[in-house]
Amino acid sequence: MTAITTSAQAATRAVSWATSAENADKTARDRRQKGDQWASQRGGLGNSVDWYERAESYERTRDKAVAMANMWANIAGVLHLAEQGERS
């Protein structure tokens, strides 16, 4: 892994994680909607549970990606201050 040495690099990493979070959120919503569809069908409870578990997995992925995006945004801010010669 390449070391992050500039605020621009850290900001790019933050955007990448934020994009991942958005994608995971959309997928989680889609999986939850599919679970709702199965739950409304007769005999579909087993399938709905599977879809809800998939949604929860994507929600955990989303939460991790949000945390990473925030971390990288904070690092970008500190690096930007350092590049400007200011103390954080």
PDB file of C-alpha atoms in Angstrom:
ATOM      1  CA  MET A   1       0.000   0.000   0.000  1.00  0.00           C
ATOM      2  CA  THR A   2       1.317   3.435  -0.916  1.00  0.00           C
ATOM      3  CA  ALA A   3       1.778   5.970   1.855  1.00  0.00           C
ATOM      4  CA  ILE A   4      -0.598   8.923   1.792  1.00  0.00           C
ATOM      5  CA  THR A   5       1.479  12.080   1.927  1.00  0.00           C
ATOM      6  CA  THR A   6      -0.743  14.861   0.578  1.00  0.00           C
ATOM      7  CA  SER A   7      -4.153  16.203   1.436  1.00  0.00           C
ATOM      8  CA  ALA A   8      -5.276  15.539  -2.138  1.00  0.00           C
ATOM      9  CA  GLN A   9      -4.395  11.856  -1.820  1.00  0.00           C
ATOM     10  CA  ALA A  10      -6.258  11.590   1.479  1.00  0.00           C
ATOM     11  CA  ALA A  11      -9.255  13.426   0.017  1.00  0.00           C
ATOM     12  CA  THR A  12      -9.287  11.040  -2.925  1.00  0.00           C
ATOM     13  CA  ARG A  13      -9.290   8.119  -0.512  1.00  0.00           C
ATOM     14  CA  ALA A  14     -12.186   9.731   1.407  1.00  0.00           C
ATOM     15  CA  VAL A  15     -14.213  10.104  -1.786  1.00  0.00           C
ATOM     16  CA  SER A  16     -13.541   6.486  -2.700  1.00  0.00           C
ATOM     17  CA  TRP A  17     -14.798   5.266   0.692  1.00  0.00           C
ATOM     18  CA  ALA A  18     -17.823   7.575   0.478  1.00  0.00           C
ATOM     19  CA  THR A  19     -18.684   6.113  -2.921  1.00  0.00           C
ATOM     20  CA  SER A  20     -18.396   2.626  -1.461  1.00  0.00           C
ATOM     21  CA  ALA A  21     -20.721   3.646   1.364  1.00  0.00           C
ATOM     22  CA  GLU A  22     -23.299   4.972  -1.108  1.00  0.00           C
ATOM     23  CA  ASN A  23     -23.144   1.776  -3.154  1.00  0.00           C
ATOM     24  CA  ALA A  24     -23.506  -0.419  -0.065  1.00  0.00           C
ATOM     25  CA  ASP A  25     -26.439   1.680   1.145  1.00  0.00           C
ATOM     26  CA  LYS A  26     -28.249   1.312  -2.176  1.00  0.00           C
ATOM     27  CA  THR A  27     -27.621  -2.425  -2.239  1.00  0.00           C
ATOM     28  CA  ALA A  28     -28.840  -2.784   1.359  1.00  0.00           C
ATOM     29  CA  ARG A  29     -32.051  -0.936   0.523  1.00  0.00           C
ATOM     30  CA  ASP A  30     -32.567  -3.109  -2.547  1.00  0.00           C
ATOM     31  CA  ARG A  31     -32.020  -6.295  -0.498  1.00  0.00           C
ATOM     32  CA  ARG A  32     -34.393  -5.122   2.224  1.00  0.00           C
ATOM     33  CA  GLN A  33     -37.046  -4.302  -0.397  1.00  0.00           C
ATOM     34  CA  LYS A  34     -36.623  -7.779  -1.887  1.00  0.00           C
ATOM     35  CA  GLY A  35     -37.042  -9.240   1.610  1.00  0.00           C
ATOM     36  CA  ASP A  36     -40.236  -7.244   2.040  1.00  0.00           C
ATOM     37  CA  GLN A  37     -41.531  -8.642  -1.240  1.00  0.00           C
ATOM     38  CA  TRP A  38     -40.812 -12.209  -0.160  1.00  0.00           C
ATOM     39  CA  ALA A  39     -42.318 -11.629   3.282  1.00  0.00           C
ATOM     40  CA  SER A  40     -45.590 -10.540   1.705  1.00  0.00           C
ATOM     41  CA  GLN A  41     -45.868 -13.782  -0.270  1.00  0.00           C
ATOM     42  CA  ARG A  42     -47.355 -16.922   1.141  1.00  0.00           C
ATOM     43  CA  GLY A  43     -44.585 -19.277   2.250  1.00  0.00           C
ATOM     44  CA  GLY A  44     -41.886 -16.699   1.533  1.00  0.00           C
ATOM     45  CA  LEU A  45     -40.691 -16.192   5.109  1.00  0.00           C
ATOM     46  CA  GLY A  46     -37.532 -18.286   4.676  1.00  0.00           C
ATOM     47  CA  ASN A  47     -36.514 -16.374   1.579  1.00  0.00           C
ATOM     48  CA  SER A  48     -37.279 -13.033   3.214  1.00  0.00           C
ATOM     49  CA  VAL A  49     -34.977 -13.859   6.140  1.00  0.00           C
ATOM     50  CA  ASP A  50     -32.163 -14.580   3.690  1.00  0.00           C
ATOM     51  CA  TRP A  51     -32.681 -11.238   1.945  1.00  0.00           C
ATOM     52  CA  TYR A  52     -32.812  -9.377   5.279  1.00  0.00           C
ATOM     53  CA  GLU A  53     -29.535 -11.018   6.343  1.00  0.00           C
ATOM     54  CA  ARG A  54     -27.956  -9.898   3.084  1.00  0.00           C
ATOM     55  CA  ALA A  55     -29.246  -6.364   3.720  1.00  0.00           C
ATOM     56  CA  GLU A  56     -27.746  -6.364   7.208  1.00  0.00           C
ATOM     57  CA  SER A  57     -24.400  -7.440   5.799  1.00  0.00           C
ATOM     58  CA  TYR A  58     -24.437  -4.531   3.357  1.00  0.00           C
ATOM     59  CA  GLU A  59     -25.484  -2.173   6.159  1.00  0.00           C
ATOM     60  CA  ARG A  60     -22.410  -3.239   8.158  1.00  0.00           C
ATOM     61  CA  THR A  61     -20.270  -2.677   5.061  1.00  0.00           C
ATOM     62  CA  ARG A  62     -21.858   0.766   4.634  1.00  0.00           C
ATOM     63  CA  ASP A  63     -21.155   1.692   8.255  1.00  0.00           C
ATOM     64  CA  LYS A  64     -17.504   0.689   7.913  1.00  0.00           C
ATOM     65  CA  ALA A  65     -17.168   2.653   4.678  1.00  0.00           C
ATOM     66  CA  VAL A  66     -18.718   5.754   6.281  1.00  0.00           C
ATOM     67  CA  ALA A  67     -16.273   5.524   9.179  1.00  0.00           C
ATOM     68  CA  MET A  68     -13.345   5.153   6.790  1.00  0.00           C
ATOM     69  CA  ALA A  69     -14.531   8.084   4.640  1.00  0.00           C
ATOM     70  CA  ASN A  70     -14.757  10.265   7.746  1.00  0.00           C
ATOM     71  CA  MET A  71     -11.316   9.173   8.909  1.00  0.00           C
ATOM     72  CA  TRP A  72      -9.735   9.970   5.546  1.00  0.00           C
ATOM     73  CA  ALA A  73     -11.549  13.320   5.370  1.00  0.00           C
ATOM     74  CA  ASN A  74     -10.131  14.204   8.785  1.00  0.00           C
ATOM     75  CA  ILE A  75      -6.649  13.158   7.680  1.00  0.00           C
ATOM     76  CA  ALA A  76      -7.032  15.255   4.537  1.00  0.00           C
ATOM     77  CA  GLY A  77      -7.931  18.255   6.699  1.00  0.00           C
ATOM     78  CA  VAL A  78      -4.913  17.810   8.951  1.00  0.00           C
ATOM     79  CA  LEU A  79      -2.592  17.327   5.980  1.00  0.00           C
ATOM     80  CA  HIS A  80      -4.042  20.417   4.323  1.00  0.00           C
ATOM     81  CA  LEU A  81      -3.316  22.470   7.439  1.00  0.00           C
ATOM     82  CA  ALA A  82       0.218  21.075   7.523  1.00  0.00           C
ATOM     83  CA  GLU A  83       0.703  21.913   3.854  1.00  0.00           C
ATOM     84  CA  GLN A  84      -0.413  25.472   4.598  1.00  0.00           C
ATOM     85  CA  GLY A  85       2.004  25.685   7.503  1.00  0.00           C
ATOM     86  CA  GLU A  86      -0.717  25.878  10.148  1.00  0.00           C
ATOM     87  CA  ARG A  87      -0.996  23.842  13.307  1.00  0.00           C
ATOM     88  CA  SER A  88      -3.962  21.495  13.626  1.00  0.00           C
TER      89      SER A  88
END
